[in-house]
Short mmCIF file of C-alpha atoms in Angstrom, two decimals:
data_model
loop_
_atom_site.label_atom_id
_atom_site.label_comp_id
_atom_site.label_asym_id
_atom_site.label_seq_id
_atom_site.Cartn_x
_atom_site.Cartn_y
_atom_site.Cartn_z
CA MET A 1 -20.57 -101.20 85.03
CA THR A 2 -20.28 -97.92 83.12
CA ILE A 3 -18.45 -98.06 79.84
CA GLY A 4 -15.00 -96.55 80.06
CA LYS A 5 -14.98 -96.58 83.89
CA ARG A 6 -12.96 -99.07 85.91
CA SER A 7 -14.97 -101.14 88.39
CA ASP A 8 -13.67 -102.96 91.43
CA ASP A 9 -16.25 -105.72 90.88
CA ALA A 10 -15.11 -106.41 87.33
CA PRO A 11 -11.48 -105.37 86.99
CA PHE A 12 -9.90 -105.22 83.53
CA PRO A 13 -7.41 -107.99 82.82
CA SER A 14 -3.77 -107.20 83.08
CA SER A 15 -2.24 -105.93 79.83
CA SER A 16 1.39 -106.06 80.79
CA PRO A 17 3.89 -106.73 77.96
CA GLN A 18 4.81 -110.05 79.53
CA SER A 19 1.24 -111.38 79.44
CA ILE A 20 0.66 -110.18 75.86
CA THR A 21 3.84 -111.91 74.72
CA ALA A 22 2.83 -115.11 76.48
CA ASP A 23 -0.66 -115.05 74.93
CA MET A 24 0.71 -114.45 71.45
CA SER A 25 3.28 -117.20 71.72
CA GLY A 26 0.66 -119.60 73.00
CA SER A 27 -1.84 -118.81 70.23
CA ASN A 28 0.80 -119.25 67.49
CA THR A 29 2.04 -122.64 68.65
CA TRP A 30 0.83 -124.33 65.44
CA THR A 31 1.31 -121.34 63.10
CA PHE A 32 4.23 -121.32 60.64
CA ASP A 33 6.14 -118.10 60.26
CA VAL A 34 6.42 -116.71 56.75
CA SER A 35 9.97 -117.90 56.14
CA THR A 36 9.13 -121.47 57.21
CA ARG A 37 6.02 -121.51 55.04
CA ASN A 38 7.90 -120.23 52.02
CA ARG A 39 10.71 -122.71 52.56
CA LEU A 40 8.24 -125.62 52.68
CA LEU A 41 6.39 -124.37 49.61
CA LYS A 42 9.64 -124.21 47.65
CA LYS A 43 10.73 -127.62 48.88
CA TYR A 44 7.44 -129.23 47.82
CA LYS A 45 6.78 -126.92 44.88
CA THR A 46 5.95 -129.72 42.46
CA GLN A 47 3.48 -131.39 44.83
CA VAL A 48 1.69 -128.17 45.84
CA SER A 49 1.41 -126.73 42.33
CA SER A 50 0.30 -130.02 40.74
CA ALA A 51 -2.36 -130.65 43.41
CA ALA A 52 -3.83 -127.14 43.25
CA SER A 53 -3.90 -127.03 39.45
CA THR A 54 -5.39 -130.53 39.17
CA ILE A 55 -8.27 -129.69 41.52
CA CYS A 56 -9.13 -126.57 39.50
CA ALA A 57 -8.94 -128.38 36.14
CA THR A 58 -10.88 -131.46 37.30
CA ILE A 59 -13.78 -129.53 38.83
CA SER A 60 -14.20 -127.40 35.71
CA LEU A 61 -14.61 -130.39 33.36
CA ILE A 62 -16.56 -133.01 35.35
CA PRO A 63 -19.65 -132.73 33.05
CA LEU A 64 -17.55 -133.62 29.99
CA GLU A 65 -16.10 -136.63 31.84
CA ASN A 66 -19.62 -137.90 32.52
CA ILE A 67 -20.60 -137.56 28.86
CA LYS A 68 -17.43 -139.39 27.80
CA THR A 69 -18.16 -142.36 30.09
CA ARG A 70 -21.77 -142.64 28.85
CA MET A 71 -20.60 -142.52 25.23
CA GLN A 72 -18.24 -145.44 25.88
CA THR A 73 -20.84 -147.63 27.57
CA HIS A 74 -24.05 -146.92 25.65
CA ASP A 75 -25.05 -146.77 22.00
CA PHE A 76 -25.64 -143.01 21.70
CA LYS A 77 -25.45 -141.72 18.12
CA ASN A 78 -23.46 -138.59 19.00
CA VAL A 79 -22.37 -136.30 21.82
CA TRP A 80 -25.46 -134.09 21.62
CA GLN A 81 -27.85 -137.02 21.98
CA CYS A 82 -25.93 -138.13 25.05
CA ALA A 83 -25.97 -134.63 26.55
CA ARG A 84 -29.74 -134.29 25.93
CA TYR A 85 -30.33 -137.70 27.47
CA LEU A 86 -28.47 -136.70 30.62
CA TRP A 87 -30.45 -133.49 31.02
CA ARG A 88 -33.89 -134.91 30.22
CA ASN A 89 -33.64 -138.24 32.00
CA GLU A 90 -31.08 -137.92 34.80
CA GLY A 91 -31.14 -134.17 35.43
CA TYR A 92 -28.17 -132.23 36.73
CA ARG A 93 -27.11 -135.32 38.71
CA GLY A 94 -26.14 -136.97 35.46
CA TYR A 95 -23.52 -134.31 34.80
CA VAL A 96 -21.89 -134.39 38.24
CA ALA A 97 -22.29 -138.09 39.12
CA GLY A 98 -19.10 -139.68 40.35
CA ALA A 99 -17.43 -136.31 40.91
CA LEU A 100 -15.69 -137.24 44.16
CA PRO A 101 -13.63 -140.23 42.95
CA PRO A 102 -11.95 -138.37 40.07
CA LEU A 103 -11.35 -135.30 42.21
CA ALA A 104 -9.65 -137.34 44.93
CA SER A 105 -7.92 -139.87 42.72
CA VAL A 106 -6.82 -137.60 39.89
CA THR A 107 -5.31 -135.15 42.36
CA ALA A 108 -3.38 -137.90 44.13
CA VAL A 109 -2.38 -139.52 40.84
CA ARG A 110 -1.18 -136.25 39.34
CA VAL A 111 0.92 -135.50 42.40
CA VAL A 112 2.48 -138.97 42.12
CA ASN A 113 2.92 -138.54 38.35
CA PHE A 114 4.77 -135.26 38.54
CA THR A 115 6.79 -136.20 41.63
CA VAL A 116 7.99 -139.51 40.17
CA TYR A 117 8.56 -137.95 36.75
CA HIS A 118 10.76 -135.16 38.06
CA SER A 119 12.69 -137.55 40.29
CA PHE A 120 13.37 -140.10 37.54
CA THR A 121 14.10 -137.42 34.96
CA GLY A 122 17.03 -136.35 37.12
CA ILE A 123 18.12 -139.93 37.79
CA ILE A 124 18.00 -140.96 34.13
CA SER A 125 19.62 -137.73 32.98
CA ASP A 126 22.54 -138.25 35.37
CA ALA A 127 22.92 -141.83 34.13
CA VAL A 128 22.96 -140.64 30.51
CA GLU A 129 25.56 -138.01 31.36
CA SER A 130 27.81 -140.59 33.03
CA MET A 131 27.72 -142.70 29.85
CA THR A 132 27.77 -140.02 27.15
CA GLY A 133 28.91 -136.81 28.80
CA PHE A 134 25.63 -135.14 27.75
CA ASN A 135 23.00 -134.10 30.32
CA PRO A 136 19.52 -133.96 28.70
CA VAL A 137 17.91 -131.97 31.52
CA ALA A 138 20.67 -129.36 31.64
CA ASP A 139 20.43 -129.00 27.87
CA TYR A 140 16.63 -128.68 28.06
CA LYS A 141 16.92 -125.81 30.55
CA ARG A 142 19.45 -123.95 28.39
CA PRO A 143 17.77 -120.95 26.67
CA GLY A 144 17.34 -121.48 22.94
CA SER A 145 18.01 -125.22 23.06
CA THR A 146 16.40 -127.65 20.61
CA PRO A 147 14.98 -131.12 21.34
CA THR A 148 17.46 -134.00 21.21
CA MET A 149 16.95 -137.74 20.84
CA LEU A 150 18.52 -138.38 24.25
CA GLY A 151 16.23 -135.78 25.77
CA VAL A 152 13.08 -137.30 24.25
CA MET A 153 14.16 -140.78 25.38
CA THR A 154 14.83 -139.47 28.90
CA PHE A 155 11.43 -137.78 29.17
CA THR A 156 9.60 -140.78 27.69
CA THR A 157 11.24 -143.30 30.02
CA ALA A 158 10.65 -141.17 33.11
CA GLY A 159 7.03 -140.63 32.05
CA MET A 160 6.40 -144.35 31.55
CA ILE A 161 7.81 -145.10 35.00
CA SER A 162 5.60 -142.37 36.43
CA GLY A 163 2.46 -143.80 34.81
CA LEU A 164 3.24 -147.33 36.00
CA PHE A 165 3.84 -146.10 39.56
CA ALA A 166 0.47 -144.33 39.71
CA SER A 167 -1.65 -147.13 38.17
CA PRO A 168 -2.30 -149.15 41.38
CA LEU A 169 -3.53 -145.99 43.09
CA ALA A 170 -5.69 -144.78 40.22
CA CYS A 171 -7.43 -148.01 39.16
CA PRO A 172 -9.85 -148.51 42.12
CA PHE A 173 -10.97 -144.87 42.11
CA GLU A 174 -11.49 -144.81 38.35
CA LEU A 175 -13.44 -148.06 38.56
CA ALA A 176 -15.71 -146.58 41.25
CA LYS A 177 -16.23 -143.48 39.10
CA ASN A 178 -17.24 -145.55 36.06
CA VAL A 179 -19.65 -147.71 38.09
CA VAL A 180 -21.31 -144.67 39.70
CA GLN A 181 -21.65 -142.78 36.42
CA THR A 182 -23.27 -145.72 34.60
CA SER A 183 -25.25 -147.25 37.48
CA VAL A 184 -28.61 -145.93 36.26
CA LEU A 185 -27.93 -147.08 32.70
CA VAL A 186 -26.80 -150.57 33.64
CA SER A 187 -29.48 -151.22 36.25
CA ASN A 188 -32.16 -150.43 33.66
CA ARG A 189 -30.59 -152.36 30.77
CA ALA A 190 -30.21 -149.02 28.96
CA MET A 191 -27.24 -150.23 26.99
CA ALA A 192 -29.35 -152.93 25.36
CA ALA A 193 -32.71 -151.18 25.04
CA PRO A 194 -33.08 -149.12 21.84
CA ASP A 195 -35.49 -146.58 23.37
CA ALA A 196 -33.74 -146.26 26.73
CA ALA A 197 -32.44 -142.76 25.97
CA ARG A 198 -36.08 -141.54 25.96
CA ASP A 199 -37.00 -143.20 29.26
CA HIS A 200 -37.83 -140.21 31.49
CA THR A 201 -38.35 -142.42 34.54
CA LEU A 202 -34.58 -142.80 34.84
CA ARG A 203 -34.39 -139.25 36.22
CA HIS A 204 -35.93 -140.47 39.47
CA LYS A 205 -34.02 -143.74 39.78
CA PRO A 206 -31.73 -143.93 42.83
CA ARG A 207 -28.09 -143.53 41.89
CA LEU A 208 -25.39 -145.69 43.43
CA GLY A 209 -23.02 -143.70 45.64
CA THR A 210 -19.24 -143.94 45.54
CA ILE A 211 -18.80 -145.64 48.92
CA ALA A 212 -21.73 -147.98 48.25
CA ALA A 213 -20.24 -148.90 44.88
CA ILE A 214 -16.90 -149.81 46.42
CA GLN A 215 -18.59 -151.82 49.18
CA GLN A 216 -20.73 -153.77 46.71
CA ILE A 217 -17.78 -154.49 44.43
CA VAL A 218 -15.74 -155.84 47.35
CA LYS A 219 -18.72 -157.86 48.62
CA ARG A 220 -19.42 -159.43 45.23
CA HIS A 221 -15.92 -159.76 43.76
CA GLY A 222 -13.55 -159.30 46.71
CA VAL A 223 -10.73 -156.76 46.88
CA ARG A 224 -9.49 -158.02 43.51
CA GLY A 225 -12.71 -156.69 42.02
CA LEU A 226 -11.43 -153.16 42.60
CA TYR A 227 -8.67 -153.93 40.11
CA THR A 228 -10.92 -155.14 37.30
CA GLY A 229 -9.30 -154.02 34.07
CA PHE A 230 -6.01 -153.22 35.82
CA ARG A 231 -3.82 -154.59 33.02
CA LEU A 232 -5.56 -152.38 30.48
CA HIS A 233 -5.35 -149.48 32.92
CA ALA A 234 -1.62 -150.01 33.49
CA MET A 235 -0.95 -150.31 29.75
CA ARG A 236 -2.91 -147.15 29.05
CA ASP A 237 -1.19 -145.12 31.76
CA THR A 238 2.33 -146.44 31.13
CA ILE A 239 2.23 -145.76 27.39
CA GLY A 240 0.10 -142.64 27.65
CA THR A 241 2.09 -140.95 30.42
CA GLY A 242 5.37 -141.64 28.65
CA MET A 243 4.02 -139.97 25.51
CA TYR A 244 2.42 -137.20 27.57
CA PHE A 245 5.59 -135.93 29.20
CA ALA A 246 7.80 -136.47 26.15
CA ILE A 247 5.43 -134.52 23.88
CA TYR A 248 4.86 -131.80 26.48
CA ASP A 249 8.52 -131.02 27.08
CA THR A 250 9.41 -131.36 23.39
CA VAL A 251 6.59 -129.12 22.10
CA LYS A 252 7.16 -126.57 24.86
CA GLN A 253 10.90 -126.44 24.13
CA THR A 254 10.29 -126.10 20.37
CA ALA A 255 7.61 -123.42 20.79
CA GLU A 256 9.80 -121.33 23.06
CA ARG A 257 12.62 -121.46 20.53
CA GLN A 258 10.75 -121.08 17.25
CA LEU A 259 8.11 -118.58 18.30
CA GLY A 260 10.36 -116.60 20.58
CA TRP A 261 8.14 -116.90 23.63
CA HIS A 262 9.77 -116.11 26.93
CA LYS A 263 10.34 -118.97 29.37
CA ASN A 264 7.69 -117.51 31.70
CA ASP A 265 5.09 -116.99 28.96
CA LEU A 266 2.14 -119.35 29.39
CA GLY A 267 1.43 -119.48 25.65
CA SER A 268 3.91 -122.28 25.03
CA THR A 269 2.55 -124.17 28.03
CA MET A 270 -1.04 -123.94 26.77
CA LEU A 271 -0.07 -125.13 23.29
CA ALA A 272 2.04 -127.99 24.65
CA GLY A 273 -0.72 -128.94 27.10
CA VAL A 274 -3.30 -129.39 24.35
CA ILE A 275 -1.01 -131.42 22.08
CA CYS A 276 0.56 -133.61 24.77
CA SER A 277 -2.85 -134.68 26.07
CA THR A 278 -4.80 -135.30 22.87
CA VAL A 279 -2.19 -137.34 20.97
CA PRO A 280 -1.59 -139.94 23.75
CA TRP A 281 -5.33 -140.25 24.40
CA PHE A 282 -6.00 -141.00 20.73
CA CYS A 283 -3.31 -143.70 20.76
CA THR A 284 -4.45 -145.34 24.01
CA TYR A 285 -8.22 -144.81 23.72
CA PRO A 286 -9.01 -148.44 22.76
CA PHE A 287 -7.41 -149.56 26.06
CA ASP A 288 -9.52 -147.03 27.97
CA THR A 289 -12.75 -148.04 26.23
CA ARG A 290 -12.28 -151.75 26.93
CA LYS A 291 -11.34 -151.00 30.53
CA THR A 292 -14.35 -148.74 31.05
CA ARG A 293 -16.75 -151.32 29.60
CA ALA A 294 -15.36 -154.10 31.76
CA GLN A 295 -15.67 -151.95 34.88
CA SER A 296 -19.10 -150.45 34.21
CA VAL A 297 -21.04 -153.76 34.25
CA LEU A 298 -19.56 -155.08 37.51
CA LEU A 299 -22.69 -154.49 39.60
CA GLY A 300 -25.46 -155.38 37.15
CA LYS A 301 -27.57 -158.50 37.54
CA SER A 302 -26.42 -161.52 35.56
CA GLN A 303 -28.95 -161.03 32.75
CA GLU A 304 -28.28 -157.28 32.63
CA ILE A 305 -24.53 -157.84 32.44
CA GLY A 306 -24.98 -160.25 29.55
CA GLU A 307 -27.23 -157.88 27.61
CA ALA A 308 -24.99 -154.91 28.31
CA SER A 309 -21.85 -156.78 27.33
CA LYS A 310 -23.36 -157.86 24.00
CA ALA A 311 -24.57 -154.34 23.26
CA ILE A 312 -21.25 -152.63 23.93
CA ALA A 313 -19.25 -155.32 22.14
CA ARG A 314 -20.93 -154.29 18.89
CA SER A 315 -19.97 -150.61 19.21
CA SER A 316 -16.71 -148.95 18.23
CA THR A 317 -13.76 -148.76 20.62
CA TYR A 318 -13.34 -145.14 19.53
CA LYS A 319 -16.86 -144.20 20.57
CA GLY A 320 -16.80 -140.90 22.47
CA ILE A 321 -13.37 -139.92 21.12
CA SER A 322 -14.57 -136.42 20.17
CA ILE A 323 -15.68 -135.57 23.69
CA ILE A 324 -12.51 -137.01 25.22
CA MET A 325 -10.37 -134.93 22.85
CA LEU A 326 -12.23 -131.80 23.90
CA ARG A 327 -12.17 -132.67 27.59
CA THR A 328 -8.55 -133.73 27.83
CA GLY A 329 -7.33 -130.82 25.70
CA LEU A 330 -9.07 -128.24 27.86
CA ASN A 331 -8.19 -130.08 31.07
CA ASN A 332 -4.47 -130.19 30.42
CA MET A 333 -4.34 -126.68 29.02
CA ILE A 334 -5.83 -125.46 32.31
CA LEU A 335 -3.83 -127.87 34.48
CA LEU A 336 -0.38 -127.23 33.02
CA SER A 337 -0.90 -123.48 32.65
CA LEU A 338 -1.99 -123.15 36.27
CA MET A 339 0.82 -125.43 37.41
CA GLU A 340 3.48 -123.30 35.71
CA TYR A 341 1.81 -120.18 37.12
CA PHE A 342 1.74 -121.56 40.67
CA LYS A 343 5.38 -122.69 40.40
CA ARG A 344 6.38 -119.22 39.26
CA LEU A 345 4.52 -117.64 42.19
CA ILE A 346 6.25 -119.99 44.62
CA ASN A 347 9.66 -119.23 43.09
CA GLU A 348 9.05 -115.51 43.61
CA LEU A 349 8.31 -115.92 47.33
CA PRO A 350 10.96 -114.35 49.59
CA ASP A 351 13.19 -116.72 51.55
#
């Protein structure tokens, strides 16, 4: 058939308006129109913005999370020795091990955290208003307002409820992450051996995968094994999340008033993000260290578990605090700044 010339053997398909309309309507059966998409984004603004910002922040700081876990479960002298050990003995795998559990769990947990927090902030604020005539949330949103005791109590209580709600979801994933990240160390008694950090053969040791870790934990300890250290986890998250949200909203409100930053300026969010994450972590770090140590030796052999437990019992509960301060400060500065930015973009979408 000659190009541009109609052929009786291969006729062109009909291009009538009716057929084009039918094809377009059929192809867009599962496609949202712009107004529907924007309406859904605004309705679930908190969930969408918290999920997107958490993914970005978590991916960017996975290497620091791996160093923090090793510092808690092995007798490294300092952060740099731990970082050199990872590179020389475990290779790049040491920096990204256990990346999937925190990415999946932290995203889900953050969505739950922010959703529950915003819901209970409104509920508690309405209850306070019915008793005192003062609405903490309305006062917080008023330009130029200053922090109040009722406001701080409202944010703290809502944050603690949020942390407690998310704990059952977060504990199994965090346990799997800790087991995967320390599997090479534990299986080779590295926590008890003084020269283990110079053992180059560990680079080629097979690393336990996330799914395999969960399966082995359930096989050896049952489903309850996935909640090893849950009480410590719940205490850490309940106290820490309450402090997190109270400090964040209080510092952000104060910074916007005292420094004259506009409500949409991300500077106050970045400052509040660093402070609200580092202070609670410092206060709850002993809970996290004990939880991490209890979880990390779940899959060792009996003798290895005993040696590892004795070795880590002699080290400080604040071991690795410097790396966790750096990691959590950067993480929450990125997370909260991006979250506020995404929320602002969603608010600006046309209806």
